[in-house]
């Protein structure tokens, strides 16, 4: 046994020696990341304290154990936190789904465009909305969804097409809200999200296409059997990463478009935390919510990573 | 038979191309609208804009919004800082991220999994404003230019994207280099880096846009140093200066004397947040929108790998 | 690759340059806590016991200020004046209010501050966080005499307990400390049920005395029947809004209707006991009435979903006949109509009340406590900073801040009255001009002379009665004459003397009470829109639901906190 572990230790040591160049190239950056991202995590202690910024020493704060967490789930706002959790997941799931379909299909279709000038123009136009702030975009969304006399283009079109008689009050019906969030995100980020897939497509070996043509493959077969598999690892890795972000459903969009009539479908965790944590100077509650989100994220990516592994796909970790 | 088949393919092709082009043009129309609208608003008289109904053409043309922006004497230095900051971040980030990505793309590397995990996790937590601030303060980075780039030299997302891309490079290339006795850094610098140009271009774009648009770091760490202020932060302040009070939502208290509103004598020289925001958006988007067309040349299909295979 | 390497080199070069730069400019503000006696390098000692500022002894003062105003441009003429006359240079750190919360949080954790710290309503956090020094020792007849004058009558009100059990003055109030007479034509803080001037003109300028909700909506309804469209667009009878930060448009009116002033979420009875009114009869009556008016089609259907911009856009088209709001909040829409020359589409306030109640819409503006500048514990020489603030309180400097330079920005007539030419009035609207000629960012949080100067001129041009009349259009002059009034202010009640505790909305609440207050607001936002928009037959059910939700909230915690605040003010604020 002992000899065995000593041997193992020795072989580890040998590997380290053999890979010292890789280590020199990576470990300093690892330490750097630990310093900038992990050291401040000591601040999470706040979640277990009744933190007051004016008391400058961390250790002189009042410790309250898990009170802040308990408060989050069962306290005054327990039901509400759960409702907001549901809204967060629902909105970001829809956003993710539409976003993926939109961006990947746009990348595939752009890849089929032979005219490079046209292709470039389309790319440059579709990624523009990314540069507008949510204030501007939500302002436009809210105007477009208004009644026709207030500039509501969508109701106007629907009425002209004879699909509806009365304008739909999109922003006062809770049932539309998740979709409004998802489509607004699609509008703003679709072109931008396409870029990464287009870059991934450049790694596909062009000879594969040539070979496929010789084999008599048509356009759809090429798309399905060459292009998509070529970017599959990117798709999977991004998917796993984004699954970990399911609790980040945005913030500004709900803040600007949400209203009392749709609040039960609109309010998300981050807005809750703003109202009851940050705006009241309750950093402890905000930190507790942050820790909770991190735990959920880590569980989600672990599951996704595990599934990807089982399916023999590219893993995140 | 052969001719017939080709004809069928041709027709299919034409139908596909037509539909595809139509769809893409439709998308362009939908996607360009917000920017055109912002442009129109930025050239429209502010008090006229308040009435709504501006679509893609200004109703009452004015240059006043831009006059206000360009007359802020702080934006010139801020522009310089923003550009410098963006270049520094892009270069450092590309270098360090790609180097690290190379190491963790090597299957045999002993710390591969550990490093990946450490980085990936950072995407999902945030220590919070105050602990981060205290760290920056302890490191002596408050009120320095360095605070813009030092905390940002490797980001997890970019790292993973790059690693995934590097993995598409045929291993045989790296193997043969190793057999030739090449050192790791040499392999990374001479062989891998040229092959991942499209990916570098993508990450460069992401990093550049992120850096260009950020203002919170300036606000948080460098607000006391006017000479280190960035464009976005200066414009953020300008925007705020056109807002009427009340954004903080005190139940109903407002200081009349402080906000003696524009007394409104019919002049065009009045701004509103909406109009200034539009002008600012156009003003800050134009430089960064130009980056993508410049980088697009690196997105040429199969350029990298095809050329090295020989 | 070559390009990449050269880029890297360039970058490193830039970095090393910046690094040198940084080192040489590094701030070295050492912390000298509570350094009240540090006068070692104080220049010539005045008999007032404070150093005299002069160009021979130049000083730099760092100012951290939370304000919406932008920093003055480099060639600002008042900055030049400060430098020439006093040798003072100001380093500005301007913090937009939207993010000030976060900045204050990290500042307190970091413990380093600028010399002067000015905030509009978060100073209490700076005080409790130990960031500011007590100013009591400076506020005497023979030291900072003008500042002393400023705070003397309100000493008890301003003194705050920073947590050590002693009450000191930490902050010099920035607004609503009046001198002389209160004048001015427009009351921007005014609350009211606004009605379009054309409605009144059309109805033959009916009396606005003893206004009721019924009569208010009747006027709107009558006009709407006659003019279903304005400029081709459908007329909107009554407009509501509950965008973020503007929730009070929905929740405030019941207290006015019942003859109370604006105390936020509570009404205070004659025994100084505060109770919430959201679930009471006065509220129910108002929302029930709105519900009926909605059924009649008088209320805009988009009221609760529109953004502030959309609300202003509707107002600015001139087709909105009435709304409840405060004057400052729809200023842009008002200005837009004026710019179009549509004076008849602008509004005047009315004051509907329930029968037997006296309107109390206009209150006496309350002096801001815990808002304005304080001196930080990091300030190395508080004497100089106090001396600077004291100098700025002189009428000479106050006039420079408000009116500008005589002969350039305003003239004085033979009676000693200040006046401006139309051009001089006009340029005030131009943000660029203001950055070059005014010091608003500095002045915003500074103590001010408001009311009138010793020579009888108003504090600022906007409040000079002659200035007001000269800027009126003929339509407005005629309109005012038809009502026998001289200013817009006269459409509101004469504000009675404020109760000593007034107003309750700025009582600092403990955290649990803050939570309850937020919950009440959230409930209002969730239920009131539904209640107003519902079919009248559903009103009672929905209202009962709303009340039962309110009952689930620990209202008592909130009311107790407010009442404790009222009692504390009554006890401590008397002089």
XYZ file of C-alpha atoms in Angstrom, chain C:
575
model
C 1.470 37.859 -35.515
C 3.959 40.635 -35.884
C 1.152 43.080 -35.515
C 0.044 41.390 -32.364
C 3.497 41.618 -30.847
C 3.871 45.247 -31.712
C 0.454 45.928 -30.257
C 1.541 44.197 -27.097
C 4.627 46.344 -26.929
C 2.665 49.496 -27.480
C 0.338 48.432 -24.734
C 3.134 47.808 -22.301
C 4.549 51.175 -23.135
C 1.221 52.858 -22.524
C 0.918 50.988 -19.282
C 4.282 51.970 -17.987
C 3.544 55.579 -18.841
C 0.248 55.516 -17.048
C 1.848 53.829 -14.101
C 4.334 56.685 -13.729
C 1.543 59.129 -14.118
C -0.422 57.440 -11.427
C 2.378 57.409 -8.956
C 2.956 61.110 -9.304
C -0.693 62.025 -8.979
C -1.566 59.633 -6.207
C -3.896 61.184 -3.687
C -2.388 61.356 -0.279
C -5.397 62.324 1.758
C -4.396 61.205 5.207
C -7.148 60.515 7.643
C -7.197 62.797 10.624
C -10.307 61.762 12.492
C -12.255 64.475 14.250
C -9.541 66.923 13.619
C -11.466 69.924 14.853
C -8.527 71.800 16.218
C -6.119 71.446 13.344
C -5.316 75.057 12.623
C -1.568 74.733 12.341
C -1.245 76.177 8.858
C -4.357 78.253 8.880
C -3.018 81.438 7.283
C -3.966 84.771 8.770
C -6.334 84.351 11.632
C -9.392 86.479 11.227
C -10.953 87.889 14.339
C -13.749 85.490 13.538
C -11.344 82.734 14.433
C -11.335 81.322 10.951
C -8.641 81.593 8.301
C -9.294 84.198 5.633
C -9.304 82.896 2.104
C -7.211 84.884 -0.284
C -5.546 84.385 -3.647
C -2.155 84.680 -1.920
C -2.827 81.479 -0.097
C -4.359 79.161 -2.677
C -6.220 76.116 -1.435
C -7.849 73.151 -3.096
C -11.031 71.721 -1.712
C -12.284 68.335 -2.800
C -16.038 68.123 -3.097
C -17.970 64.885 -3.281
C -21.476 65.728 -4.219
C -24.515 63.746 -5.133
C -26.329 65.850 -7.647
C -28.038 65.786 -10.983
C -26.067 68.785 -12.170
C -23.000 68.348 -14.295
C -19.565 69.614 -13.409
C -18.757 73.142 -14.602
C -16.662 73.393 -17.709
C -12.997 74.254 -17.325
C -13.528 77.869 -18.376
C -16.438 78.443 -16.013
C -16.577 82.094 -15.070
C -17.572 81.576 -11.451
C -14.787 79.037 -10.951
C -12.449 81.725 -12.195
C -13.942 84.171 -9.750
C -13.453 81.758 -6.845
C -9.846 81.418 -7.839
C -9.220 85.129 -8.341
C -10.936 86.388 -5.239
C -10.410 83.584 -2.743
C -7.691 81.389 -4.186
C -10.033 78.436 -4.007
C -9.931 75.602 -6.505
C -12.606 72.937 -6.325
C -12.034 69.318 -7.257
C -15.386 67.857 -8.127
C -16.478 64.295 -7.682
C -20.012 64.220 -8.951
C -22.163 61.252 -8.138
C -25.405 60.814 -10.056
C -28.152 60.089 -7.522
C -29.314 56.870 -9.179
C -26.233 55.012 -8.021
C -25.336 56.959 -4.933
C -26.571 54.227 -2.579
C -23.887 51.891 -3.755
C -21.176 54.493 -3.710
C -21.957 55.479 -0.147
C -21.871 51.827 0.867
C -18.340 51.332 -0.433
C -17.152 54.707 0.823
C -18.231 53.891 4.342
C -16.537 50.527 4.120
C -13.378 52.191 2.807
C -13.396 55.070 5.239
C -11.826 57.735 3.034
C -13.712 60.782 1.891
C -13.454 64.090 0.123
C -13.296 67.272 2.221
C -16.880 68.251 1.591
C -19.498 65.552 1.347
C -22.856 66.595 -0.040
C -25.845 64.380 -0.530
C -29.493 64.999 -1.024
C -31.034 62.363 1.135
C -28.501 59.829 2.228
C -26.516 61.959 4.595
C -27.953 60.145 7.520
C -25.964 57.123 6.410
C -22.815 59.207 6.284
C -23.532 60.623 9.740
C -24.309 57.291 11.326
C -21.354 55.791 9.511
C -18.999 58.215 11.208
C -17.958 59.958 8.023
C -18.705 63.523 9.110
C -17.379 65.731 11.857
C -19.670 67.688 14.203
C -19.765 71.337 13.221
C -21.054 72.720 16.504
C -17.766 74.357 17.450
C -17.682 76.329 14.228
C -21.277 77.439 14.338
C -20.872 80.423 16.605
C -21.267 84.179 16.341
C -17.521 84.793 16.114
C -16.561 81.929 13.847
C -18.810 80.923 10.975
C -21.265 83.718 11.671
C -23.325 83.401 8.492
C -23.650 79.657 8.802
C -24.574 80.151 12.431
C -27.309 82.531 11.353
C -28.455 79.875 8.908
C -28.902 77.102 11.447
C -29.553 79.021 14.672
C -33.374 79.011 14.585
C -33.438 75.323 13.724
C -30.668 74.022 15.909
C -32.736 71.376 17.652
C -34.198 70.205 14.399
C -30.827 69.831 12.734
C -28.933 68.246 15.561
C -28.584 64.544 14.957
C -27.419 61.654 17.022
C -24.658 59.866 15.155
C -24.972 56.888 17.432
C -22.911 58.110 20.386
C -25.925 59.476 22.223
C -25.000 63.111 21.664
C -26.756 65.432 19.273
C -24.626 67.560 16.995
C -25.007 69.415 13.765
C -23.196 67.551 11.011
C -24.850 68.868 7.905
C -25.807 72.350 6.745
C -29.291 72.271 5.228
C -29.337 73.033 1.523
C -32.901 74.009 0.720
C -35.933 75.731 2.157
C -34.354 77.768 4.911
C -36.060 81.059 4.158
C -34.934 84.618 4.636
C -37.185 87.630 4.172
C -40.310 87.037 2.186
C -41.298 83.968 0.156
C -42.070 84.988 -3.395
C -42.429 83.327 -6.767
C -45.030 82.768 -9.424
C -44.959 79.071 -10.037
C -44.999 76.465 -7.349
C -43.109 73.538 -8.833
C -43.696 71.347 -5.834
C -47.447 71.832 -6.135
C -49.719 68.849 -5.984
C -53.128 69.087 -7.499
C -55.789 67.695 -9.693
C -54.721 69.557 -12.786
C -57.176 70.654 -15.415
C -56.525 71.924 -18.893
C -56.953 75.684 -19.261
C -59.047 75.254 -22.370
C -61.626 73.233 -20.444
C -62.054 76.124 -18.055
C -62.086 78.686 -20.839
C -64.753 76.674 -22.668
C -66.922 76.479 -19.545
C -66.619 80.227 -19.031
C -63.978 80.218 -16.293
C -66.083 78.528 -13.608
C -65.150 79.111 -10.014
C -62.621 76.640 -8.719
C -63.520 77.252 -5.102
C -64.954 74.348 -3.088
C -63.954 71.897 -5.734
C -65.151 68.316 -5.436
C -64.135 65.199 -7.303
C -67.611 65.054 -8.792
C -67.427 68.555 -10.174
C -63.869 68.070 -11.408
C -64.770 65.010 -13.446
C -68.020 66.610 -14.553
C -66.076 69.424 -16.212
C -63.863 66.886 -17.921
C -66.813 64.810 -19.058
C -68.661 67.807 -20.432
C -65.656 68.975 -22.400
C -64.936 65.494 -23.667
C -68.472 65.178 -25.034
C -68.041 68.378 -26.913
C -64.551 67.576 -28.139
C -64.092 63.815 -28.510
C -60.879 64.520 -30.357
C -58.163 67.159 -30.075
C -55.986 67.752 -33.127
C -57.370 64.571 -34.642
C -56.433 62.387 -31.700
C -58.888 60.964 -29.178
C -59.285 63.148 -26.112
C -58.100 61.611 -22.849
C -60.162 62.573 -19.828
C -57.987 61.690 -16.886
C -54.493 60.299 -16.810
C -52.847 58.210 -14.120
C -49.324 56.891 -13.849
C -47.508 54.409 -11.697
C -44.093 54.042 -13.293
C -41.138 53.180 -11.026
C -40.467 56.030 -8.630
C -43.830 57.656 -9.374
C -46.041 55.346 -7.359
C -47.262 58.237 -5.259
C -49.364 59.481 -8.169
C -51.598 56.559 -7.398
C -51.352 56.485 -3.621
C -51.164 60.110 -2.446
C -54.507 61.680 -3.448
C -56.812 60.301 -0.711
C -55.033 62.289 1.999
C -55.483 65.529 0.054
C -59.136 64.763 -0.593
C -59.631 64.355 3.126
C -58.039 67.723 3.792
C -54.667 66.476 4.982
C -51.268 67.616 3.761
C -48.820 65.204 2.202
C -47.484 62.976 4.933
C -46.617 60.089 2.642
C -48.514 56.956 3.582
C -50.196 58.216 6.738
C -52.643 60.821 7.942
C -52.034 62.455 11.304
C -54.934 63.391 13.512
C -55.219 66.370 15.877
C -53.604 64.339 18.667
C -50.566 63.823 16.465
C -51.264 60.162 15.979
C -50.463 58.769 12.565
C -52.383 55.961 10.891
C -52.119 54.575 7.395
C -55.030 55.455 5.141
C -54.591 52.968 2.311
C -57.298 50.690 3.667
C -59.538 53.405 5.119
C -62.764 54.944 3.919
C -61.075 58.030 2.447
C -59.064 55.820 0.139
C -61.894 53.485 -0.746
C -64.066 56.420 -1.714
C -61.465 57.809 -4.086
C -60.698 54.542 -5.823
C -64.362 53.676 -6.056
C -64.926 56.976 -7.738
C -62.068 56.350 -10.140
C -63.526 52.921 -10.829
C -66.807 54.544 -11.842
C -65.084 57.161 -13.936
C -63.161 54.390 -15.651
C -66.436 52.642 -16.456
C -67.544 55.889 -18.068
C -64.417 55.846 -20.220
C -62.899 58.941 -18.661
C -59.668 57.292 -17.560
C -56.911 56.352 -19.935
C -56.813 52.601 -20.422
C -53.045 52.635 -20.620
C -52.644 54.422 -17.315
C -50.955 51.582 -15.515
C -48.821 50.120 -18.235
C -47.274 53.212 -19.705
C -43.765 54.393 -19.021
C -43.026 57.873 -17.815
C -41.971 58.849 -21.353
C -45.256 57.616 -22.790
C -47.171 59.522 -20.129
C -45.303 62.720 -20.910
C -45.840 62.120 -24.620
C -49.586 61.990 -24.161
C -49.571 65.087 -22.022
C -47.420 66.875 -24.560
C -49.893 66.276 -27.365
C -52.324 68.486 -25.482
C -55.153 65.959 -25.459
C -55.078 65.151 -21.762
C -57.701 67.115 -19.855
C -56.752 66.253 -16.329
C -54.409 64.322 -14.063
C -53.235 64.191 -10.513
C -49.547 65.022 -10.346
C -46.956 67.402 -8.987
C -45.930 70.313 -11.141
C -42.233 69.426 -11.509
C -43.029 65.897 -12.656
C -44.622 66.887 -15.941
C -42.458 69.916 -16.612
C -41.198 68.564 -19.948
C -44.696 68.076 -21.285
C -45.660 71.561 -20.138
C -42.594 73.054 -21.764
C -43.237 71.130 -24.953
C -46.731 72.597 -25.223
C -45.420 76.066 -24.501
C -42.775 75.621 -27.174
C -45.578 74.843 -29.609
C -47.463 77.917 -28.461
C -50.348 75.760 -27.213
C -50.812 77.677 -23.995
C -54.498 76.733 -23.789
C -53.525 73.070 -23.568
C -51.486 73.515 -20.393
C -52.994 73.025 -16.973
C -53.805 74.741 -13.715
C -54.210 72.977 -10.375
C -57.537 72.468 -8.659
C -58.038 71.199 -5.161
C -60.985 68.824 -4.855
C -61.863 67.715 -1.315
C -64.562 65.650 0.331
C -67.410 67.717 1.771
C -66.540 69.398 5.023
C -62.793 69.276 4.389
C -60.498 72.231 3.791
C -57.965 71.914 0.989
C -54.402 71.487 2.190
C -52.705 70.783 -1.121
C -50.016 73.398 -0.806
C -47.777 73.035 2.188
C -45.040 75.256 3.427
C -41.868 73.912 1.983
C -39.994 72.109 4.639
C -36.412 72.735 5.385
C -34.357 69.742 4.411
C -32.653 68.055 7.282
C -29.656 65.856 6.744
C -29.330 67.121 3.212
C -26.525 69.335 2.074
C -22.819 69.505 2.818
C -21.010 68.094 5.781
C -17.267 68.061 6.385
C -15.645 64.659 6.377
C -13.303 63.110 8.875
C -10.708 62.907 6.100
C -10.604 66.667 5.696
C -7.179 67.886 6.756
C -8.117 71.426 7.450
C -11.774 71.849 8.320
C -11.183 75.510 9.272
C -10.537 76.445 5.682
C -13.522 74.528 4.433
C -15.811 76.106 7.002
C -14.425 79.488 6.136
C -15.162 78.780 2.486
C -18.756 77.762 3.167
C -19.234 80.778 5.389
C -17.972 83.090 2.667
C -20.292 81.446 0.170
C -23.235 82.288 2.423
C -22.700 85.997 1.934
C -25.312 87.794 -0.147
C -22.603 88.750 -2.600
C -21.792 85.144 -3.462
C -25.378 83.983 -3.260
C -26.303 86.562 -5.896
C -23.427 85.397 -8.059
C -24.651 81.830 -7.837
C -28.289 82.640 -8.501
C -28.365 85.744 -10.653
C -24.873 85.749 -12.073
C -22.700 88.782 -12.687
C -24.387 92.174 -12.772
C -24.316 93.688 -16.225
C -23.601 90.330 -17.814
C -26.382 88.102 -16.651
C -28.819 90.651 -15.253
C -29.341 94.373 -14.832
C -30.461 96.542 -11.986
C -33.077 99.202 -12.607
C -33.247 102.630 -10.955
C -35.273 101.195 -8.062
C -32.622 98.635 -7.339
C -34.740 95.825 -8.780
C -32.943 93.062 -10.656
C -34.215 92.227 -14.107
C -33.126 90.320 -17.196
C -33.545 90.819 -20.893
C -35.332 88.114 -22.878
C -31.956 86.947 -24.193
C -30.581 86.649 -20.698
C -33.623 84.610 -19.741
C -33.286 82.457 -22.800
C -29.682 81.439 -22.278
C -30.516 79.962 -18.883
C -32.186 77.038 -20.618
C -29.051 76.082 -22.441
C -27.169 73.361 -20.632
C -23.928 74.307 -22.332
C -24.246 77.934 -21.305
C -25.049 76.935 -17.764
C -21.954 74.756 -17.523
C -19.837 77.711 -18.532
C -21.560 80.338 -16.426
C -23.094 78.741 -13.380
C -21.821 76.505 -10.614
C -24.912 74.429 -10.112
C -23.107 71.227 -9.180
C -21.362 72.983 -6.310
C -24.322 75.119 -5.313
C -26.946 72.356 -5.305
C -25.983 71.046 -1.890
C -24.785 74.349 -0.477
C -26.664 76.312 2.150
C -28.685 79.012 0.411
C -30.432 82.241 0.980
C -33.958 81.553 -0.162
C -36.756 84.086 -0.118
C -35.457 87.632 -0.481
C -32.141 89.406 -0.016
C -31.803 92.347 2.284
C -32.345 94.660 -0.711
C -35.721 93.044 -1.390
C -34.806 91.218 -4.566
C -35.872 87.628 -4.820
C -33.353 84.875 -4.197
C -33.249 83.904 -7.844
C -34.653 85.179 -11.146
C -37.400 82.564 -11.286
C -38.866 83.957 -8.101
C -38.679 87.662 -8.934
C -42.329 88.658 -9.445
C -41.593 91.088 -12.325
C -39.555 88.429 -14.049
C -42.475 86.051 -13.791
C -44.964 88.441 -15.363
C -42.660 89.437 -18.169
C -42.227 85.849 -19.222
C -45.959 85.118 -19.429
C -47.712 84.759 -22.758
C -50.713 86.914 -23.591
C -52.969 83.896 -23.293
C -51.739 83.216 -19.785
C -51.963 86.870 -18.754
C -55.543 86.874 -19.947
C -56.260 83.585 -18.248
C -54.912 84.801 -14.936
C -56.911 88.019 -15.201
C -60.084 86.043 -15.866
C -59.571 84.361 -12.533
C -58.475 87.558 -10.866
C -55.133 86.036 -9.961
C -51.564 87.143 -10.484
C -49.577 83.908 -10.197
C -50.118 80.199 -10.669
C -49.341 79.801 -7.018
C -52.582 81.565 -6.171
C -54.603 78.684 -7.549
C -53.572 76.795 -4.437
C -54.398 77.296 -0.808
C -52.368 79.572 1.447
C -50.084 77.131 3.240
C -50.713 77.197 6.972
C -47.873 76.941 9.460
C -46.515 73.396 9.379
C -46.992 71.142 12.392
C -43.675 70.722 14.111
C -43.216 67.094 13.072
C -44.154 67.730 9.429
C -43.689 65.952 7.052
C -43.834 62.317 8.116
C -42.440 60.988 4.873
C -38.931 62.011 5.760
C -38.891 60.300 9.131
C -36.007 57.836 9.120
C -37.504 54.398 9.587
C -35.861 51.384 11.166
C -35.393 48.469 8.842
C -38.455 46.424 9.772
C -40.674 49.464 9.268
C -39.002 50.105 5.908
C -39.864 46.583 4.877
C -43.497 47.127 5.822
C -43.599 50.424 3.988
C -42.240 48.734 0.874
C -44.788 45.946 1.238
C -47.622 48.456 1.450
C -46.384 50.187 -1.682
C -46.091 46.869 -3.489
C -49.630 45.912 -2.502
C -50.959 49.233 -3.680
C -49.233 48.790 -7.011
C -50.568 45.308 -7.380
C -54.172 45.920 -6.355
C -55.110 49.517 -7.087
C -54.738 49.252 -10.869
C -56.965 46.186 -10.902
C -59.450 47.852 -8.611
C -59.681 50.950 -10.766
C -59.874 49.065 -14.050
C -62.399 46.492 -12.844
C -66.064 46.375 -13.713
C -67.892 48.386 -11.017
C -69.740 45.268 -9.916
C -66.443 43.696 -8.879
C -65.226 46.672 -6.953
C -66.308 45.572 -3.486
C -64.810 42.100 -3.827
C -61.470 43.403 -5.031
C -61.366 46.091 -2.414
C -62.043 43.526 0.307
C -59.167 41.452 -1.063
C -56.861 44.442 -0.997
C -57.806 45.290 2.579
C -57.328 41.720 3.708
C -53.859 41.679 2.117
C -53.032 44.891 3.965
C -54.200 43.293 7.176
C -51.687 40.514 6.671
C -48.871 43.058 6.726
C -47.556 44.185 10.066
C -48.886 47.712 9.690
C -48.414 48.419 13.357
C -44.629 48.242 13.058
C -44.783 50.968 10.444
C -47.300 53.138 12.277
C -45.404 52.777 15.545
C -42.179 53.819 13.873
C -43.829 56.880 12.355
C -45.460 57.788 15.654
C -42.198 57.377 17.492
C -40.659 59.714 14.942
C -43.437 62.249 15.419
C -43.083 62.160 19.193
C -39.327 62.449 18.965
C -39.607 65.477 16.742
C -42.173 67.102 19.005
C -39.890 66.527 21.936
C -36.646 67.623 20.333
C -37.556 70.109 17.678
C -39.192 72.756 19.776
C -36.858 75.618 20.369
